[in-house]
Tab-separated table of C-alpha atoms in Angstrom:
chain	number	residue	atom	x	y	z
A	1	UNK	CA	-3.954	33.542	-28.890
A	2	UNK	CA	-4.222	29.882	-29.883
A	3	UNK	CA	-7.928	28.894	-30.221
A	4	UNK	CA	-7.399	25.735	-28.135
A	5	UNK	CA	-5.906	27.812	-25.315
A	6	UNK	CA	-8.813	30.265	-25.533
A	7	UNK	CA	-11.279	27.371	-25.235
A	8	UNK	CA	-9.443	25.990	-22.215
A	9	UNK	CA	-9.488	29.353	-20.457
A	10	UNK	CA	-13.207	29.690	-21.181
A	11	UNK	CA	-13.859	26.309	-19.503
A	12	UNK	CA	-11.909	27.290	-16.403
A	13	UNK	CA	-13.756	30.646	-16.292
A	14	UNK	CA	-17.073	28.747	-16.110
A	15	UNK	CA	-15.808	26.780	-13.086
A	16	UNK	CA	-14.692	30.022	-11.418
A	17	UNK	CA	-18.054	31.616	-12.219
A	18	UNK	CA	-19.793	28.686	-10.551
A	19	UNK	CA	-17.484	29.046	-7.559
A	20	UNK	CA	-18.446	32.711	-7.269
A	21	UNK	CA	-22.113	31.668	-7.074
A	22	UNK	CA	-21.627	29.558	-3.956
A	23	UNK	CA	-22.892	32.393	-1.737
A	24	UNK	CA	-26.047	32.654	-3.906
A	25	UNK	CA	-26.793	28.927	-4.236
A	26	UNK	CA	-26.434	27.428	-0.769
A	27	UNK	CA	-29.444	25.191	-0.327
A	28	UNK	CA	-29.317	21.471	-1.006
A	29	UNK	CA	-32.548	21.740	-3.005
A	30	UNK	CA	-31.107	24.398	-5.335
A	31	UNK	CA	-28.002	22.330	-6.063
A	32	UNK	CA	-30.151	19.229	-6.384
A	33	UNK	CA	-32.318	20.941	-8.998
A	34	UNK	CA	-29.297	21.870	-11.093
A	35	UNK	CA	-27.899	18.340	-10.773
A	36	UNK	CA	-31.269	16.910	-11.862
A	37	UNK	CA	-31.261	19.045	-15.026
A	38	UNK	CA	-27.741	17.818	-15.842
A	39	UNK	CA	-28.323	14.118	-15.115
A	40	UNK	CA	-31.859	13.885	-16.474
A	41	UNK	CA	-31.757	16.143	-19.551
A	42	UNK	CA	-28.422	17.584	-20.702
A	43	UNK	CA	-26.147	14.562	-20.154
A	44	UNK	CA	-28.601	11.993	-21.609
A	45	UNK	CA	-29.063	14.165	-24.712
A	46	UNK	CA	-25.289	14.398	-25.185
A	47	UNK	CA	-24.814	10.648	-24.748
A	48	UNK	CA	-27.671	9.882	-27.137
A	49	UNK	CA	-26.208	12.061	-29.888
A	50	UNK	CA	-22.642	10.813	-29.358
A	51	UNK	CA	-23.635	7.149	-29.548
A	52	UNK	CA	-25.825	7.549	-32.618
A	53	UNK	CA	-23.080	9.423	-34.496
A	54	UNK	CA	-20.609	6.552	-34.153
A	55	UNK	CA	-19.638	5.031	-37.492
A	56	UNK	CA	-18.080	1.746	-36.510
A	57	UNK	CA	-16.457	-1.015	-38.555
A	58	UNK	CA	-14.913	-4.226	-37.252
A	59	UNK	CA	-11.536	-3.342	-38.815
A	60	UNK	CA	-11.286	-0.430	-36.392
A	61	UNK	CA	-12.139	-2.516	-33.317
A	62	UNK	CA	-8.552	-2.447	-32.033
A	63	UNK	CA	-8.722	1.292	-31.252
A	64	UNK	CA	-11.678	1.252	-28.790
A	65	UNK	CA	-10.385	-2.053	-27.391
A	66	UNK	CA	-7.059	-0.398	-26.566
A	67	UNK	CA	-8.903	2.458	-24.842
A	68	UNK	CA	-11.053	-0.018	-22.912
A	69	UNK	CA	-7.915	-1.933	-21.940
A	70	UNK	CA	-6.425	1.303	-20.603
A	71	UNK	CA	-9.589	2.008	-18.554
A	72	UNK	CA	-9.575	-1.477	-17.039
A	73	UNK	CA	-5.858	-1.321	-16.236
A	74	UNK	CA	-6.265	2.057	-14.564
A	75	UNK	CA	-9.286	0.772	-12.630
A	76	UNK	CA	-7.231	-2.074	-11.178
A	77	UNK	CA	-4.299	0.203	-10.368
A	78	UNK	CA	-6.594	2.846	-8.840
A	79	UNK	CA	-7.705	0.224	-6.365
A	80	UNK	CA	-4.084	0.026	-5.139
A	81	UNK	CA	-3.397	3.773	-4.960
A	82	UNK	CA	-4.470	3.956	-1.326
A	83	UNK	CA	-1.225	2.138	-0.492
A	84	UNK	CA	0.719	5.330	-1.298
A	85	UNK	CA	-1.947	7.840	-0.270
A	86	UNK	CA	-2.063	8.339	3.524
A	87	UNK	CA	-5.383	10.214	3.388
A	88	UNK	CA	-7.338	7.339	1.822
A	89	UNK	CA	-8.251	4.139	3.689
A	90	UNK	CA	-8.871	0.856	1.908
A	91	UNK	CA	-12.559	0.009	1.580
A	92	UNK	CA	-13.711	3.526	2.521
A	93	UNK	CA	-16.251	5.556	0.571
A	94	UNK	CA	-13.402	7.832	-0.516
A	95	UNK	CA	-11.438	4.822	-1.793
A	96	UNK	CA	-14.392	3.604	-3.869
A	97	UNK	CA	-14.949	7.138	-5.189
A	98	UNK	CA	-11.317	7.396	-6.260
A	99	UNK	CA	-11.474	4.011	-8.001
A	100	UNK	CA	-14.530	5.125	-9.978
A	101	UNK	CA	-13.082	8.464	-11.125
A	102	UNK	CA	-9.346	7.862	-11.682
A	103	UNK	CA	-9.733	5.441	-14.646
A	104	UNK	CA	-12.459	7.507	-16.348
A	105	UNK	CA	-11.689	9.889	-19.209
A	106	UNK	CA	-13.398	13.025	-20.525
A	107	UNK	CA	-11.535	13.653	-23.808
A	108	UNK	CA	-14.322	15.812	-25.208
A	109	UNK	CA	-13.658	18.568	-22.668
A	110	UNK	CA	-9.923	18.310	-22.157
A	111	UNK	CA	-8.318	16.623	-25.190
A	112	UNK	CA	-10.347	16.923	-28.403
A	113	UNK	CA	-9.957	20.727	-28.836
A	114	UNK	CA	-6.164	20.420	-28.659
A	115	UNK	CA	-5.982	17.347	-30.907
A	116	UNK	CA	-8.005	19.139	-33.599
A	117	UNK	CA	-6.098	22.413	-33.301
A	118	UNK	CA	-2.579	20.958	-33.315
A	119	UNK	CA	-2.826	17.708	-35.317
A	120	UNK	CA	-5.903	17.870	-37.557
A	121	UNK	CA	-8.992	15.817	-38.267
A	122	UNK	CA	-7.479	12.339	-38.784
A	123	UNK	CA	-6.080	12.024	-35.231
A	124	UNK	CA	-9.312	13.560	-33.953
A	125	UNK	CA	-11.337	10.865	-35.733
A	126	UNK	CA	-9.155	8.182	-34.158
A	127	UNK	CA	-9.572	9.840	-30.756
A	128	UNK	CA	-13.365	9.794	-31.206
A	129	UNK	CA	-13.153	6.096	-32.073
A	130	UNK	CA	-11.043	5.412	-28.982
A	131	UNK	CA	-13.704	7.212	-26.982
A	132	UNK	CA	-16.134	4.431	-27.936
A	133	UNK	CA	-14.238	2.023	-25.676
A	134	UNK	CA	-14.065	4.702	-23.003
A	135	UNK	CA	-17.858	5.164	-23.236
A	136	UNK	CA	-18.455	1.428	-22.816
A	137	UNK	CA	-16.343	1.528	-19.667
A	138	UNK	CA	-17.740	4.782	-18.250
A	139	UNK	CA	-21.412	4.278	-19.049
A	140	UNK	CA	-21.877	0.519	-18.673
A	141	UNK	CA	-19.094	-1.133	-16.676
A	142	UNK	CA	-18.746	1.589	-14.044
A	143	UNK	CA	-22.516	1.614	-13.534
A	144	UNK	CA	-22.523	-2.150	-12.936
A	145	UNK	CA	-19.561	-1.790	-10.558
A	146	UNK	CA	-21.310	0.999	-8.622
A	147	UNK	CA	-24.434	-1.129	-8.233
A	148	UNK	CA	-22.352	-4.145	-7.178
A	149	UNK	CA	-20.697	-2.084	-4.435
A	150	UNK	CA	-24.068	-0.700	-3.358
A	151	UNK	CA	-25.495	-4.196	-2.876
A	152	UNK	CA	-22.356	-5.407	-1.128
A	153	UNK	CA	-22.051	-2.325	1.099
A	154	UNK	CA	-25.573	-2.712	2.495
A	155	UNK	CA	-25.519	-6.507	2.947
A	156	UNK	CA	-27.903	-7.086	0.076
A	157	UNK	CA	-25.801	-9.907	-1.409
A	158	UNK	CA	-28.024	-12.459	0.318
A	159	UNK	CA	-30.998	-11.393	-1.763
A	160	UNK	CA	-32.296	-13.935	-4.274
A	161	UNK	CA	-30.964	-13.512	-7.789
A	162	UNK	CA	-34.425	-12.554	-9.013
A	163	UNK	CA	-34.684	-9.731	-6.482
A	164	UNK	CA	-31.277	-8.335	-7.425
A	165	UNK	CA	-32.126	-8.490	-11.135
A	166	UNK	CA	-35.425	-6.736	-10.430
A	167	UNK	CA	-33.610	-4.029	-8.467
A	168	UNK	CA	-31.110	-3.553	-11.283
A	169	UNK	CA	-33.857	-3.274	-13.899
A	170	UNK	CA	-35.796	-0.774	-11.757
A	171	UNK	CA	-32.683	1.370	-11.373
A	172	UNK	CA	-32.199	1.221	-15.148
A	173	UNK	CA	-35.751	2.421	-15.712
A	174	UNK	CA	-35.409	5.244	-13.182
A	175	UNK	CA	-32.160	6.643	-14.584
A	176	UNK	CA	-32.568	8.639	-17.847
A	177	UNK	CA	-28.904	8.067	-18.776
A	178	UNK	CA	-29.356	4.292	-18.730
A	179	UNK	CA	-32.569	4.396	-20.732
A	180	UNK	CA	-30.986	6.655	-23.352
A	181	UNK	CA	-28.036	4.260	-23.534
A	182	UNK	CA	-30.275	1.257	-24.110
A	183	UNK	CA	-32.354	3.055	-26.751
A	184	UNK	CA	-29.272	4.325	-28.609
A	185	UNK	CA	-27.566	0.909	-28.627
A	186	UNK	CA	-30.788	-0.735	-29.834
A	187	UNK	CA	-31.075	1.775	-32.674
A	188	UNK	CA	-27.442	1.194	-33.664
A	189	UNK	CA	-28.037	-2.570	-33.681
A	190	UNK	CA	-30.880	-2.079	-36.193
A	191	UNK	CA	-28.831	0.202	-38.430
A	192	UNK	CA	-30.277	3.569	-37.398
A	193	UNK	CA	-28.156	6.690	-36.877
A	194	UNK	CA	-28.745	10.199	-35.616
A	195	UNK	CA	-29.515	11.397	-39.145
A	196	UNK	CA	-32.342	8.814	-39.348
A	197	UNK	CA	-34.345	10.764	-36.780
A	198	UNK	CA	-36.821	13.526	-37.722
A	199	UNK	CA	-35.128	16.901	-38.140
A	200	UNK	CA	-37.139	18.565	-35.351
A	201	UNK	CA	-36.008	15.827	-32.930
A	202	UNK	CA	-32.367	16.259	-33.988
A	203	UNK	CA	-32.560	20.004	-33.358
A	204	UNK	CA	-34.157	19.545	-29.935
A	205	UNK	CA	-31.562	16.975	-28.870
A	206	UNK	CA	-28.678	19.144	-30.078
A	207	UNK	CA	-29.944	22.190	-28.202
A	208	UNK	CA	-30.331	20.164	-25.005
A	209	UNK	CA	-26.827	18.781	-25.500
A	210	UNK	CA	-25.358	22.277	-25.800
A	211	UNK	CA	-26.361	22.918	-22.182
A	212	UNK	CA	-24.244	20.092	-20.789
A	213	UNK	CA	-20.732	21.564	-20.733
A	214	UNK	CA	-21.605	24.959	-19.201
A	215	UNK	CA	-24.021	23.392	-16.693
A	216	UNK	CA	-21.505	20.733	-15.603
A	217	UNK	CA	-18.709	23.281	-15.178
A	218	UNK	CA	-20.954	25.684	-13.259
A	219	UNK	CA	-22.136	22.814	-11.056
A	220	UNK	CA	-18.547	21.802	-10.319
A	221	UNK	CA	-17.725	25.373	-9.315
A	222	UNK	CA	-20.834	25.674	-7.145
A	223	UNK	CA	-20.277	22.336	-5.397
A	224	UNK	CA	-16.506	22.322	-4.854
A	225	UNK	CA	-15.330	22.638	-1.251
A	226	UNK	CA	-11.555	22.459	-1.111
A	227	UNK	CA	-9.172	22.571	1.795
A	228	UNK	CA	-5.388	22.388	1.606
A	229	UNK	CA	-5.183	18.793	2.868
A	230	UNK	CA	-7.699	17.574	0.298
A	231	UNK	CA	-6.093	19.568	-2.553
A	232	UNK	CA	-2.737	17.975	-1.706
A	233	UNK	CA	-4.282	14.493	-1.727
A	234	UNK	CA	-6.153	15.060	-4.996
A	235	UNK	CA	-3.204	16.512	-6.892
A	236	UNK	CA	-1.026	13.674	-5.630
A	237	UNK	CA	-3.593	11.246	-7.060
A	238	UNK	CA	-3.703	13.129	-10.366
A	239	UNK	CA	0.097	13.132	-10.627
A	240	UNK	CA	0.192	9.392	-9.971
A	241	UNK	CA	-2.598	8.838	-12.527
A	242	UNK	CA	-0.666	10.890	-15.083
A	243	UNK	CA	2.565	9.003	-14.355
A	244	UNK	CA	0.868	5.641	-14.978
A	245	UNK	CA	-0.725	6.993	-18.163
A	246	UNK	CA	2.702	8.108	-19.450
A	247	UNK	CA	4.061	4.616	-18.719
A	248	UNK	CA	1.250	2.901	-20.640
A	249	UNK	CA	1.705	5.324	-23.561
A	250	UNK	CA	5.466	4.630	-23.631
A	251	UNK	CA	4.827	0.872	-23.755
A	252	UNK	CA	2.297	1.281	-26.600
A	253	UNK	CA	4.707	3.442	-28.632
A	254	UNK	CA	7.422	0.833	-28.185
A	255	UNK	CA	5.122	-2.021	-29.228
A	256	UNK	CA	3.019	-0.430	-31.991
A	257	UNK	CA	4.575	0.616	-35.340
A	258	UNK	CA	3.445	4.263	-35.197
A	259	UNK	CA	5.183	6.466	-37.788
A	260	UNK	CA	2.931	9.551	-37.814
A	261	UNK	CA	3.812	12.013	-35.036
A	262	UNK	CA	0.175	13.088	-34.750
A	263	UNK	CA	-0.939	9.503	-34.082
A	264	UNK	CA	1.958	8.974	-31.657
A	265	UNK	CA	0.942	12.043	-29.670
A	266	UNK	CA	-2.670	10.885	-29.718
A	267	UNK	CA	-1.517	7.798	-27.777
A	268	UNK	CA	0.102	10.154	-25.256
A	269	UNK	CA	-2.657	12.771	-25.020
A	270	UNK	CA	-5.811	10.643	-24.878
A	271	UNK	CA	-4.928	8.871	-21.575
A	272	UNK	CA	-4.144	12.258	-19.994
A	273	UNK	CA	-7.755	13.433	-20.391
A	274	UNK	CA	-9.542	14.800	-17.339
A	275	UNK	CA	-11.711	12.563	-15.160
A	276	UNK	CA	-15.208	12.077	-16.525
A	277	UNK	CA	-18.500	13.313	-15.089
A	278	UNK	CA	-20.190	9.979	-15.937
A	279	UNK	CA	-18.971	8.111	-12.823
A	280	UNK	CA	-20.308	10.983	-10.728
A	281	UNK	CA	-23.706	10.414	-12.349
A	282	UNK	CA	-23.616	6.733	-11.317
A	283	UNK	CA	-22.459	7.596	-7.792
A	284	UNK	CA	-25.234	10.195	-7.502
A	285	UNK	CA	-27.765	7.548	-8.539
A	286	UNK	CA	-26.494	5.241	-5.789
A	287	UNK	CA	-26.608	8.137	-3.321
A	288	UNK	CA	-30.228	8.779	-4.267
A	289	UNK	CA	-31.110	5.116	-3.707
A	290	UNK	CA	-29.430	5.214	-0.288
A	291	UNK	CA	-31.391	8.313	0.725
A	292	UNK	CA	-34.661	6.805	-0.478
A	293	UNK	CA	-34.051	3.573	1.467
A	294	UNK	CA	-32.778	5.237	4.656
A	295	UNK	CA	-29.167	4.084	4.200
A	296	UNK	CA	-27.594	7.523	3.713
A	297	UNK	CA	-25.743	7.210	7.037
A	298	UNK	CA	-23.435	4.606	5.454
A	299	UNK	CA	-22.798	6.046	1.957
A	300	UNK	CA	-21.123	3.924	-0.672
A	301	UNK	CA	-19.415	6.983	-2.216
A	302	UNK	CA	-18.110	10.357	-1.056
A	303	UNK	CA	-19.821	12.725	-3.491
A	304	UNK	CA	-18.085	15.841	-2.143
A	305	UNK	CA	-14.683	14.229	-2.679
A	306	UNK	CA	-15.799	13.211	-6.190
A	307	UNK	CA	-16.763	16.777	-7.054
A	308	UNK	CA	-13.446	18.090	-5.797
A	309	UNK	CA	-11.544	15.582	-7.931
A	310	UNK	CA	-13.506	16.727	-10.989
A	311	UNK	CA	-12.807	20.390	-10.172
A	312	UNK	CA	-9.044	19.774	-9.924
A	313	UNK	CA	-8.788	17.287	-12.788
A	314	UNK	CA	-10.015	19.531	-15.611
A	315	UNK	CA	-7.461	22.365	-15.237
A	316	UNK	CA	-4.696	19.857	-14.392
A	317	UNK	CA	-5.292	17.822	-17.570
A	318	UNK	CA	-5.837	20.744	-19.911
A	319	UNK	CA	-2.618	22.474	-18.826
A	320	UNK	CA	-0.706	19.182	-19.146
A	321	UNK	CA	-2.155	18.397	-22.596
A	322	UNK	CA	-1.382	21.928	-23.774
A	323	UNK	CA	2.226	21.394	-22.671
A	324	UNK	CA	2.383	18.081	-24.552
A	325	UNK	CA	1.072	19.708	-27.723
A	326	UNK	CA	3.521	22.596	-27.415
A	327	UNK	CA	6.576	20.351	-26.910
A	328	UNK	CA	5.292	17.658	-29.267
A	329	UNK	CA	8.666	16.250	-30.441
A	330	UNK	CA	9.782	15.625	-26.852
A	331	UNK	CA	6.653	13.648	-25.923
A	332	UNK	CA	6.682	11.542	-29.085
A	333	UNK	CA	9.794	9.685	-27.852
A	334	UNK	CA	9.118	6.710	-25.500
A	335	UNK	CA	12.360	7.323	-23.569
A	336	UNK	CA	11.271	10.872	-22.758
A	337	UNK	CA	7.927	9.555	-21.573
A	338	UNK	CA	9.763	7.302	-19.131
A	339	UNK	CA	11.485	10.418	-17.771
A	340	UNK	CA	8.027	11.948	-17.204
A	341	UNK	CA	6.965	8.748	-15.443
A	342	UNK	CA	9.821	9.190	-12.969
A	343	UNK	CA	9.216	12.941	-12.483
A	344	UNK	CA	5.427	12.737	-12.000
A	345	UNK	CA	5.670	9.547	-9.955
A	346	UNK	CA	8.262	11.155	-7.684
A	347	UNK	CA	6.115	14.258	-7.173
A	348	UNK	CA	3.081	12.081	-6.437
A	349	UNK	CA	4.922	10.195	-3.697
A	350	UNK	CA	6.120	13.311	-1.823
A	351	UNK	CA	3.035	13.436	0.500
A	352	UNK	CA	3.521	9.748	1.355
A	353	UNK	CA	7.205	10.333	2.092
A	354	UNK	CA	6.407	13.325	4.329
A	355	UNK	CA	3.759	11.289	6.138
A	356	UNK	CA	6.241	8.445	6.696
A	357	UNK	CA	8.965	10.698	8.122
A	358	UNK	CA	6.449	12.435	10.406
A	359	UNK	CA	5.349	9.094	11.809
A	360	UNK	CA	8.862	7.727	12.233
A	361	UNK	CA	9.855	9.996	15.173
A	362	UNK	CA	6.540	9.172	16.880
A	363	UNK	CA	7.237	5.453	16.539
A	364	UNK	CA	10.739	5.932	17.968
A	365	UNK	CA	9.390	7.873	20.965
A	366	UNK	CA	6.920	5.123	21.688
């Protein structure tokens, strides 16, 4: 069996294993302990290593900028998706959760194994470079957006600027992910890299990082609580997200002079990556602040909905990316991508159409 397929199956097995542990791990404290290990140790170690291994030159700036542009475009469009999703109300905690997760990308879990297996190291290097822009969006911009919504949601906009800055700095200090980010960026600014660190520190960080993927997947399986209505809503969102990503990829292939099929498919595959766990980390931080301040009755985000999106997104994206890699010639043509836009967009709008036709007879009777 293809090694990339084997890796994908192994990731899904970890989610299913976590799901099977739901009867064993029921308490909020038990789940909270696992989440603390992920957000305070494993994820910061992974981010620290990834940032310090970046070898960046200004000539390559266009690649992460394109990825960042994609993230920002998807963020804006995600804010409008409630218009075609009957189960999501504008301005609700579920709407904000969707807008945080839909534009985020986790290429390390869902895309990189396939890119390496099917197209080699050069496209993989370009994908890693594109992930720099994705990291800026996921780690920095989404955190600032989450905090902005938190202040706005709880009528804290009237606070003096100094108080808001103090609150932001305190939240930075309290969150290990943010501190690791600041330290790593400072080291990069002064010319340090991961190899500059003592060997014992490198080994410790790498071993902590190795825990992240299995812990995250187990946590997703343990925390997921799906019902048919929510599954239908989530997969409709993922289909719409995929349709928009195909459209953006088609436009880029028409505009950019890409000759290499591997690089062309990179433009198609990278935006189809699964939703990232990073926004969930930011939303969890906001949830913790709300609990500590007695505001948990009016949550800014719906963390259960976020976990369910993550649980559905990983298998959805990996199966889709595997299909793209298998039928590579088809997906390298912009016109064929436009066909996929129509197909996925049409499938995504089926729940909205059914909702409309169910309401129409009621309106007539009234």
